[in-house]
Coordinates of C-alpha atoms in Angstrom, one line a residue:
X1 CA -0.3 -0.1 0.1
X2 CA 1.3 3.1 -0.9
X3 CA 0.0 6.8 0.5
X4 CA -0.5 9.2 -2.7
X5 CA 0.2 12.8 -2.6
X6 CA -2.9 13.5 -3.6
X7 CA -4.2 11.4 -0.5
X8 CA -1.8 13.2 1.7
X9 CA -2.6 16.7 0.2
X10 CA -6.7 15.5 1.2
X11 CA -6.2 14.1 4.4
X12 CA -4.6 16.7 6.0
X13 CA -7.7 18.4 4.8
X14 CA -9.7 15.7 6.9
X15 CA -10.9 14.7 3.8
X16 CA -12.4 11.3 3.1
X17 CA -12.3 10.3 -0.2
X18 CA -12.4 7.0 -2.4
X19 CA -8.8 5.4 -3.1
X20 CA -7.7 6.9 0.2
X21 CA -9.4 5.2 2.8
X22 CA -8.6 1.4 4.2
X23 CA -6.1 -0.1 1.5
X24 CA -3.8 -2.5 3.6
X25 CA -3.7 -5.8 2.7
X26 CA -3.4 -8.9 6.1
X27 CA 0.0 -9.3 4.4
X28 CA 1.3 -5.6 4.8
X29 CA 2.4 -3.6 7.5
X30 CA 2.4 0.4 7.3
X31 CA 4.1 2.0 9.6
X32 CA 4.9 6.2 10.1
X33 CA 7.4 8.4 10.8
X34 CA 7.4 12.5 11.2
X35 CA 10.7 12.8 10.0
X36 CA 12.8 11.0 7.7
X37 CA 15.5 8.5 8.8
X38 CA 18.9 10.4 8.7
X39 CA 20.8 7.2 8.2
X40 CA 20.3 3.4 7.7
X41 CA 23.8 2.3 9.1
X42 CA 23.9 1.5 12.8
X43 CA 26.5 3.0 13.7
X44 CA 25.9 6.1 13.0
X45 CA 22.2 6.8 13.7
X46 CA 20.0 7.6 17.2
X47 CA 18.2 5.6 19.4
X48 CA 14.8 5.8 18.9
X49 CA 11.8 4.9 17.0
X50 CA 11.2 8.1 15.2
X51 CA 14.4 8.7 14.1
X52 CA 16.0 5.1 13.5
X53 CA 12.6 2.7 13.5
X54 CA 13.5 1.1 9.9
X55 CA 17.5 0.0 11.6
X56 CA 15.3 -2.5 13.5
X57 CA 13.2 -3.7 10.7
X58 CA 16.7 -5.0 9.2
X59 CA 18.9 -5.8 11.6
X60 CA 19.0 -8.6 14.2
X61 CA 21.0 -8.0 17.6
X62 CA 23.1 -10.1 19.9
X63 CA 20.2 -9.5 22.7
X64 CA 17.4 -8.3 21.9
X65 CA 15.0 -6.0 24.8
X66 CA 11.6 -7.1 24.7
X67 CA 8.8 -4.3 25.4
X68 CA 8.8 -4.9 29.2
X69 CA 12.8 -3.9 29.1
X70 CA 13.3 -8.2 29.6
X71 CA 16.8 -9.3 27.5
X72 CA 16.1 -12.2 25.3
X73 CA 18.0 -14.0 23.1
X74 CA 18.8 -12.9 19.2
X75 CA 21.7 -14.2 17.7
X76 CA 22.9 -14.8 21.2
X77 CA 21.8 -18.4 22.7
X78 CA 22.9 -16.8 25.8
X79 CA 25.8 -14.6 28.1
X80 CA 27.3 -14.3 31.2
X81 CA 30.0 -12.6 32.5
X82 CA 33.8 -13.7 32.6
X83 CA 35.0 -13.2 36.6
X84 CA 33.1 -10.7 39.5
X85 CA 34.0 -7.3 37.9
X86 CA 31.7 -6.8 35.1
X87 CA 33.5 -5.9 33.0
X88 CA 34.8 -8.9 30.0
X89 CA 31.0 -10.3 29.1
X90 CA 31.1 -14.1 27.2
X91 CA 28.4 -14.2 24.3
X92 CA 27.1 -17.5 23.5
X93 CA 26.2 -17.5 19.5
X94 CA 23.5 -18.8 17.9
X95 CA 24.1 -21.5 15.3
X96 CA 22.5 -21.5 11.9
X97 CA 21.9 -17.5 11.9
X98 CA 22.7 -16.0 8.4
X99 CA 22.7 -12.5 6.7
X100 CA 20.0 -11.2 4.8
X101 CA 22.1 -11.6 1.3
X102 CA 22.6 -15.7 3.0
X103 CA 26.1 -15.3 4.2
X104 CA 26.9 -17.1 8.0
X105 CA 26.8 -15.0 10.8
X106 CA 29.8 -15.8 12.0
X107 CA 32.4 -14.9 15.6
X108 CA 34.5 -12.7 13.1
X109 CA 31.9 -10.8 11.0
X110 CA 30.4 -10.0 15.6
X111 CA 33.9 -8.8 16.4
X112 CA 34.1 -6.8 12.9
X113 CA 30.8 -5.1 13.4
X114 CA 31.1 -4.4 17.1
X115 CA 34.6 -2.7 16.7
X116 CA 33.0 -1.1 13.6
X117 CA 30.4 0.4 16.2
X118 CA 32.7 1.4 18.6
X119 CA 35.0 3.3 16.7
X120 CA 32.6 5.4 14.3
X121 CA 31.8 7.9 16.6
X122 CA 27.8 8.8 16.2
X123 CA 25.7 9.9 17.8
X124 CA 25.4 6.7 20.6
X125 CA 29.5 7.3 21.1
X126 CA 28.8 7.3 24.7
X127 CA 27.4 4.2 24.7
X128 CA 29.8 2.5 22.5
X129 CA 32.8 4.0 23.8
X130 CA 32.3 1.8 27.2
X131 CA 33.1 -1.3 25.3
X132 CA 36.9 -0.9 24.6
X133 CA 36.8 -4.2 21.8
X134 CA 35.9 -7.1 21.2
X135 CA 37.6 -10.7 20.1
X136 CA 36.5 -14.3 18.7
X137 CA 37.2 -16.9 21.6
X138 CA 36.4 -19.7 19.1
X139 CA 33.9 -20.2 16.2
X140 CA 30.8 -20.0 18.3
X141 CA 31.8 -17.2 20.9
X142 CA 33.6 -13.9 21.6
X143 CA 34.0 -11.9 24.3
X144 CA 33.0 -8.3 25.0
X145 CA 35.6 -6.2 26.7
X146 CA 34.4 -3.3 28.7
X147 CA 36.8 -0.3 30.0
X148 CA 35.4 0.2 32.9
X149 CA 33.1 -1.8 35.1
X150 CA 29.6 -1.7 33.6
X151 CA 26.8 -4.2 35.1
X152 CA 24.4 -3.8 32.3
X153 CA 27.0 -4.0 29.8
X154 CA 24.2 -6.8 27.6
X155 CA 21.9 -3.9 27.8
X156 CA 24.4 -2.2 25.5
X157 CA 24.6 -4.5 22.6
X158 CA 20.9 -4.9 22.0
X159 CA 18.6 -3.3 19.5
X160 CA 18.2 0.4 22.2
X161 CA 21.5 1.5 21.9
X162 CA 22.1 -0.4 18.8
X163 CA 26.1 -1.3 19.4
X164 CA 24.6 -4.9 19.0
X165 CA 23.1 -5.1 15.5
X166 CA 25.2 -6.8 13.6
X167 CA 26.5 -6.1 10.1
X168 CA 27.9 -7.7 8.3
X169 CA 30.8 -7.6 5.8
X170 CA 29.7 -7.0 2.7
X171 CA 28.2 -3.5 5.1
X172 CA 31.3 -2.9 6.2
X173 CA 32.7 -2.8 2.7
X174 CA 29.9 -1.0 1.3
X175 CA 31.4 2.6 2.4
X176 CA 28.8 5.0 2.3
X177 CA 26.3 2.6 0.8
X178 CA 25.5 1.5 4.4
X179 CA 23.3 5.3 5.0
X180 CA 20.6 3.9 2.3
X181 CA 21.0 0.6 1.9
X182 CA 20.2 -2.5 4.7
X183 CA 23.1 -5.3 5.5
X184 CA 21.2 -6.8 8.6
X185 CA 20.2 -10.1 9.1
X186 CA 17.5 -8.6 10.9
X187 CA 13.4 -10.2 10.0
X188 CA 12.9 -7.7 7.1
X189 CA 15.5 -6.2 4.3
X190 CA 14.9 -3.4 2.2
X191 CA 13.7 -3.2 -0.8
X192 CA 15.5 -0.3 -2.5
X193 CA 13.4 -0.9 -5.7
X194 CA 10.5 0.4 -3.7
X195 CA 12.2 2.9 -1.5
X196 CA 12.5 6.4 -1.7
X197 CA 14.9 8.1 0.4
X198 CA 13.4 10.8 2.4
X199 CA 10.0 9.3 1.3
X200 CA 9.6 5.9 1.7
X201 CA 11.0 3.0 2.7
X202 CA 10.2 -0.8 1.8
X203 CA 11.2 -3.9 3.5
X204 CA 10.4 -7.6 2.6
X205 CA 10.5 -10.8 4.8
X206 CA 14.1 -11.7 5.3
X207 CA 14.1 -15.6 3.9
X208 CA 17.1 -16.3 6.3
X209 CA 15.7 -15.1 9.1
X210 CA 16.2 -17.2 12.2
X211 CA 13.3 -16.7 13.7
X212 CA 9.9 -16.7 11.6
X213 CA 7.3 -16.5 14.4
X214 CA 8.7 -12.5 14.2
X215 CA 7.6 -12.4 10.9
X216 CA 3.7 -11.6 11.3
X217 CA 3.9 -9.8 8.0
X218 CA 5.5 -10.1 4.4
X219 CA 5.9 -6.5 3.9
X220 CA 6.6 -3.3 6.1
X221 CA 6.5 -0.2 5.0
X222 CA 7.4 2.8 6.3
X223 CA 6.5 5.8 5.2
X224 CA 7.3 10.0 6.1
X225 CA 4.5 12.4 6.8
X226 CA 5.9 15.4 8.1
X227 CA 2.1 16.8 8.5
X228 CA 0.8 15.6 11.7
X229 CA -2.6 16.0 11.0
X230 CA -2.1 14.6 7.7
X231 CA -0.5 11.3 9.5
X232 CA -3.6 11.2 12.4
X233 CA -6.0 11.0 8.8
X234 CA -3.8 8.2 7.6
X235 CA -4.1 6.3 10.7
X236 CA -7.8 7.5 10.8
X237 CA -8.6 6.2 7.4
X238 CA -6.8 2.9 7.3
X239 CA -3.9 4.0 5.3
X240 CA -0.8 3.6 8.0
X241 CA -1.9 1.2 11.1
X242 CA 1.5 2.3 13.0
X243 CA 3.1 5.8 14.1
X244 CA 4.1 7.9 16.5
X245 CA 1.4 10.3 17.3
X246 CA 0.9 13.8 18.8
X247 CA 0.1 14.7 22.2
X248 CA -2.9 16.8 21.8
X249 CA -4.1 14.6 19.6
X250 CA -4.3 11.7 21.6
X251 CA -7.8 12.2 22.4
X252 CA -8.9 12.4 19.1
X253 CA -7.0 9.2 18.2
X254 CA -8.8 7.3 20.8
X255 CA -12.0 8.4 20.1
X256 CA -11.0 7.3 17.0
X257 CA -10.7 3.9 17.9
X258 CA -6.6 3.7 17.9
X259 CA -5.0 2.4 20.6
X260 CA -3.0 5.0 22.8
X261 CA 0.8 3.7 23.7
X262 CA 3.3 5.7 26.3
X263 CA 6.6 5.0 27.1
X264 CA 7.7 7.7 29.7
X265 CA 11.4 8.1 28.7
X266 CA 12.3 11.4 27.4
X267 CA 13.3 14.7 29.1
X268 CA 12.4 18.3 27.5
X269 CA 15.0 20.9 28.0
X270 CA 18.0 22.6 28.0
X271 CA 21.6 20.8 28.8
X272 CA 23.5 24.1 30.6
X273 CA 27.2 22.7 28.7
X274 CA 29.6 25.8 29.3
X275 CA 30.0 25.3 32.9
X276 CA 33.2 27.0 33.2
X277 CA 31.6 30.2 31.6
X278 CA 34.1 30.0 28.1
X279 CA 31.2 31.3 25.7
X280 CA 29.1 32.9 28.3
X281 CA 30.8 34.0 31.4
X282 CA 28.0 33.5 34.0
X283 CA 27.0 30.2 33.0
X284 CA 30.4 29.5 35.1
X285 CA 28.3 30.2 39.0
X286 CA 26.4 28.0 39.7
X287 CA 24.1 30.5 41.2
X288 CA 23.5 31.5 37.7
X289 CA 22.9 27.9 36.8
X290 CA 20.8 27.4 39.5
X291 CA 18.7 30.5 39.4
X292 CA 17.7 29.3 35.5
X293 CA 16.2 25.7 37.5
X294 CA 14.3 28.0 39.3
X295 CA 13.1 30.6 36.7
X296 CA 11.0 27.2 35.0
X297 CA 7.6 26.4 35.6
X298 CA 8.0 23.0 35.1
X299 CA 3.9 22.1 36.0
X300 CA 3.1 24.3 33.4
X301 CA 5.0 23.0 29.9
X302 CA 4.4 19.6 31.0
X303 CA 0.3 20.1 31.4
X304 CA 0.2 22.9 28.0
X305 CA 2.2 20.9 25.8
X306 CA 2.2 17.2 27.1
X307 CA -1.3 17.0 28.0
X308 CA -1.3 14.4 30.5
X309 CA 1.7 12.5 28.9
X310 CA 4.8 14.4 31.1
X311 CA 6.0 15.2 34.4
X312 CA 7.8 17.9 35.7
X313 CA 11.5 17.1 37.1
X314 CA 14.5 18.5 38.2
X315 CA 16.4 16.0 37.1
X316 CA 17.6 13.5 34.7
X317 CA 15.6 10.5 36.2
X318 CA 12.2 8.6 36.7
X319 CA 10.0 6.6 38.7
X320 CA 12.0 3.1 37.8
X321 CA 15.3 4.5 36.6
X322 CA 18.6 3.1 38.6
X323 CA 19.3 7.1 39.6
X324 CA 15.5 7.7 40.8
X325 CA 14.6 9.6 43.8
X326 CA 11.6 11.9 44.2
X327 CA 13.5 14.2 46.4
X328 CA 16.1 15.0 43.3
X329 CA 13.0 15.2 40.9
X330 CA 11.7 18.5 42.7
X331 CA 15.2 19.8 43.9
X332 CA 14.2 23.3 41.9
X333 CA 10.4 23.8 42.9
X334 CA 9.3 27.3 40.4
X335 CA 10.8 30.2 42.3
X336 CA 10.9 33.5 40.0
X337 CA 12.0 35.4 43.4
X338 CA 14.8 33.1 44.2
X339 CA 15.6 33.3 40.8
X340 CA 16.1 36.7 40.5
X341 CA 17.7 36.8 43.9
X342 CA 20.3 34.9 43.1
X343 CA 21.4 36.1 39.9
X344 CA 21.9 39.6 41.5
X345 CA 23.8 37.6 44.3
X346 CA 26.4 36.5 41.6
X347 CA 26.4 39.7 40.5
X348 CA 23.8 40.3 37.8
X349 CA 21.0 42.3 39.3
X350 CA 19.8 43.3 35.7
X351 CA 20.2 40.1 34.0
X352 CA 22.8 38.2 31.6
X353 CA 22.3 37.1 28.1
X354 CA 23.6 33.3 27.2
X355 CA 22.9 31.4 23.5
X356 CA 21.2 28.4 22.6
X357 CA 21.5 25.6 19.7
X358 CA 18.0 25.0 19.8
X359 CA 15.7 23.1 18.1
X360 CA 14.4 23.7 14.6
X361 CA 12.6 20.5 13.5
X362 CA 9.1 19.4 15.9
X363 CA 10.5 16.2 17.0
X364 CA 8.8 15.7 20.5
X365 CA 7.2 19.0 20.9
X366 CA 10.8 20.7 21.0
X367 CA 9.7 23.9 19.5
X368 CA 6.9 24.6 22.4
X369 CA 9.3 23.3 25.3
X370 CA 12.0 25.7 24.0
X371 CA 10.1 28.8 23.6
X372 CA 8.5 28.3 26.9
X373 CA 11.4 27.7 28.6
X374 CA 12.7 31.2 26.9
X375 CA 10.0 33.6 27.8
X376 CA 10.2 32.1 31.6
X377 CA 13.3 32.7 31.7
X378 CA 13.5 36.0 30.3
X379 CA 10.8 36.9 33.1
X380 CA 13.8 36.6 35.7
X381 CA 16.5 38.4 33.4
X382 CA 18.2 35.4 31.5
X383 CA 18.3 36.7 27.7
X384 CA 18.6 33.3 26.1
X385 CA 19.3 34.0 22.4
X386 CA 18.1 30.8 19.8
X387 CA 20.6 29.7 16.7
X388 CA 18.7 26.8 14.8
X389 CA 20.3 24.4 12.2
X390 CA 18.1 22.8 9.8
X391 CA 18.4 18.7 11.2
X392 CA 20.1 16.7 13.3
X393 CA 22.9 16.6 11.7
X394 CA 23.8 20.2 11.7
X395 CA 22.0 20.5 15.4
X396 CA 25.2 17.7 16.7
X397 CA 27.5 19.8 14.5
X398 CA 26.7 23.1 16.6
X399 CA 26.5 21.8 19.5
X400 CA 30.4 20.2 19.1
X401 CA 31.7 23.3 17.8
X402 CA 31.6 25.0 21.6
X403 CA 30.1 28.1 20.5
X404 CA 26.9 27.9 23.1
X405 CA 26.2 28.0 26.8
X406 CA 22.6 26.6 26.3
X407 CA 21.9 23.5 24.3
X408 CA 18.2 21.9 23.8
X409 CA 17.2 18.5 25.0
X410 CA 15.9 15.4 24.2
X411 CA 17.3 12.6 25.8
X412 CA 16.7 9.7 26.8
X413 CA 16.9 7.4 30.0
X414 CA 19.0 5.6 30.4
X415 CA 20.9 3.5 33.1
X416 CA 23.1 6.5 35.3
X417 CA 26.2 5.0 33.9
X418 CA 25.2 5.0 30.7
X419 CA 23.9 9.3 31.2
X420 CA 26.9 9.7 33.3
X421 CA 29.7 8.9 30.1
X422 CA 27.5 10.6 27.9
X423 CA 26.8 13.8 29.7
X424 CA 29.3 14.5 32.4
X425 CA 32.4 12.9 32.0
X426 CA 35.3 14.0 30.4
X427 CA 34.1 12.4 27.0
X428 CA 33.4 15.1 24.0
X429 CA 29.9 14.3 23.2
X430 CA 26.9 17.0 22.1
X431 CA 25.4 17.0 25.5
X432 CA 28.9 17.9 27.0
X433 CA 31.0 19.5 23.9
X434 CA 33.6 21.3 26.4
X435 CA 34.2 17.6 28.5
X436 CA 33.6 18.9 31.6
X437 CA 33.4 16.3 34.5
X438 CA 33.1 16.1 38.6
X439 CA 36.4 13.8 39.4
X440 CA 34.2 12.4 42.9
X441 CA 31.0 12.1 40.8
X442 CA 32.9 10.3 38.5
X443 CA 34.7 8.1 41.1
X444 CA 31.6 7.7 42.3
X445 CA 29.7 6.2 39.4
X446 CA 33.2 4.5 39.0
X447 CA 32.6 2.6 42.5
X448 CA 28.8 1.6 42.0
X449 CA 29.4 0.0 38.7
X450 CA 31.8 -2.2 40.3
X451 CA 29.2 -3.0 43.4
X452 CA 28.0 -6.5 43.2
X453 CA 24.6 -4.9 45.8
X454 CA 21.8 -3.4 43.4
X455 CA 20.4 -1.3 46.0
X456 CA 23.7 0.0 47.5
X457 CA 24.2 0.8 43.5
X458 CA 21.5 2.4 42.7
X459 CA 22.0 4.4 46.1
X460 CA 25.6 5.5 45.1
X461 CA 24.0 6.5 41.3
X462 CA 21.1 8.5 43.5
X463 CA 24.1 10.3 45.0
X464 CA 25.8 11.5 41.8
X465 CA 23.0 12.9 40.1
X466 CA 22.4 14.8 43.3
X467 CA 25.6 16.4 43.1
X468 CA 25.3 16.7 39.5
X469 CA 21.5 18.7 40.0
X470 CA 23.1 20.0 42.8
X471 CA 25.8 21.9 40.7
X472 CA 22.9 22.8 38.2
X473 CA 24.7 21.2 35.2
X474 CA 21.4 20.7 33.3
X475 CA 18.1 22.4 32.6
X476 CA 15.5 19.7 32.6
X477 CA 11.9 20.6 32.4
X478 CA 9.6 18.0 31.5
X479 CA 10.1 13.8 31.7
X480 CA 7.7 12.7 29.2
X481 CA 5.6 9.8 27.4
X482 CA 6.7 9.4 23.7
X483 CA 3.4 8.1 22.3
X484 CA 2.3 6.1 19.4
X485 CA -1.0 5.0 18.1
X486 CA -1.8 2.1 16.2
X487 CA -5.2 0.1 14.3
X488 CA -6.3 -2.7 16.0
X489 CA -5.2 -4.7 12.9
X490 CA -2.3 -4.6 14.7
X491 CA -1.5 -7.0 17.9
X492 CA 1.1 -7.3 20.5
X493 CA 1.6 -3.7 20.8
X494 CA 1.2 -3.1 24.7
X495 CA 0.1 -0.4 26.5
X496 CA 3.6 0.5 28.5
X497 CA 7.0 0.1 27.2
X498 CA 9.8 -0.7 29.9
X499 CA 11.5 2.0 31.6
X500 CA 15.2 2.1 29.1
X501 CA 13.1 1.3 26.3
X502 CA 13.9 4.5 23.5
X503 CA 11.4 2.5 21.0
X504 CA 8.7 -0.5 20.6
X505 CA 10.3 -3.2 19.6
X506 CA 7.7 -4.2 15.9
X507 CA 9.3 -6.9 15.3
X508 CA 7.1 -8.7 18.2
X509 CA 4.1 -6.9 16.5
X510 CA 1.2 -9.3 15.3
X511 CA -1.3 -9.0 12.6
X512 CA -5.0 -9.6 13.7
X513 CA -5.9 -10.8 10.0
X514 CA -8.9 -8.9 8.5
X515 CA -9.4 -6.6 11.4
X516 CA -9.3 -2.8 10.9

């Protein structure tokens, strides 16, 4: 099934037209994306269905993270830590697994893929950087070594963090073609003849896939529909079966019989990246950073923007996360008077000026959050001057330029050691372009990583996050659900997902034949 330009235009106007109604056959699953994938290369993609959805169709991970957060065998039949220090993971490979081109998935291929992704330096480099290397032990065993104790090392090898998505030898040799063609061992493979990059991606069942139970459909079509009204109307009319939803449209979608599912795993707000004041001197003063946190009316943003699917938070954690504590999420209650007082105490009674690498595309309602925060900061004297990149790649490049004091935040909940690596270690990332760190926090995280007792380890993570929050390294506003709409013909779409799930695993969907 294809959605024509004429149908899209009419659907955007809410029209019902012959030929634009239900046309899905039972063998085809059609999914909608609100923005085109930047790449099909797992080593250079960002996590999350909204930006890399097609990748999980074509690439099989070593370990699969289920929609309930459990780790499940995939290319890896089993895994276990070697020793007691959480630095080496022995992975036993399933026999008989093949890539879509028919070539076998060997230990050598797995090692080469992990090492390629580890060195690629893509948006997910912070997770990959925790792995120092992979080596072949024998024909059915690979050993993955971490740079330091990583108790959640198996999770890094799932589709949620892309590091474990195995790229075939042909893919590693394909050069730039890896961005527009698929070279995986997943349940589906890209049909280039029926694909228009940036518009429509057509996948057909991989005849060599090892687990036929995950191929509920013969064909999966991913359609990029950037207009939110057109996408919702396409779902209501049966042209699209599953898509990321808009929070403001959730009520309408539910009334139309669509299932609304959500995962509370993204933070919206700003990263305060210039903590030394190199770009904006005032940001080097913790009182200025704290003042900015007190200036944000988080509850009003959560209510106005996410319509019941968002929760105000002062810290980068949420219930179920290993660093969670209620106190840290309420560290900065809305208090504009205190914000002004702190600015004056820091020597800025007339306010300060700061630059922002801002959000331009409407991803996860970022423009609405961004403008609300800019307006609220202005009320206490913090004048934010945003600049915008045309796309995610430009936004990332701008952030790494070290020209901005603030960077827009759209960041998924992760295990704390991964968040620390990405946001607060000496590693340079788009979210920490100056490579700042707090030595005592880093030491505490490293101690926690090597701690066997889960409760004790989580307590250390919470203390580390509390220090970062007290130092006001971040300026979050909301922890929000990413919501998805699905039609009744698609089965096994859960109402909620696990705490660290960046995207639903669509390979677990089933077909309700004939149900529309």
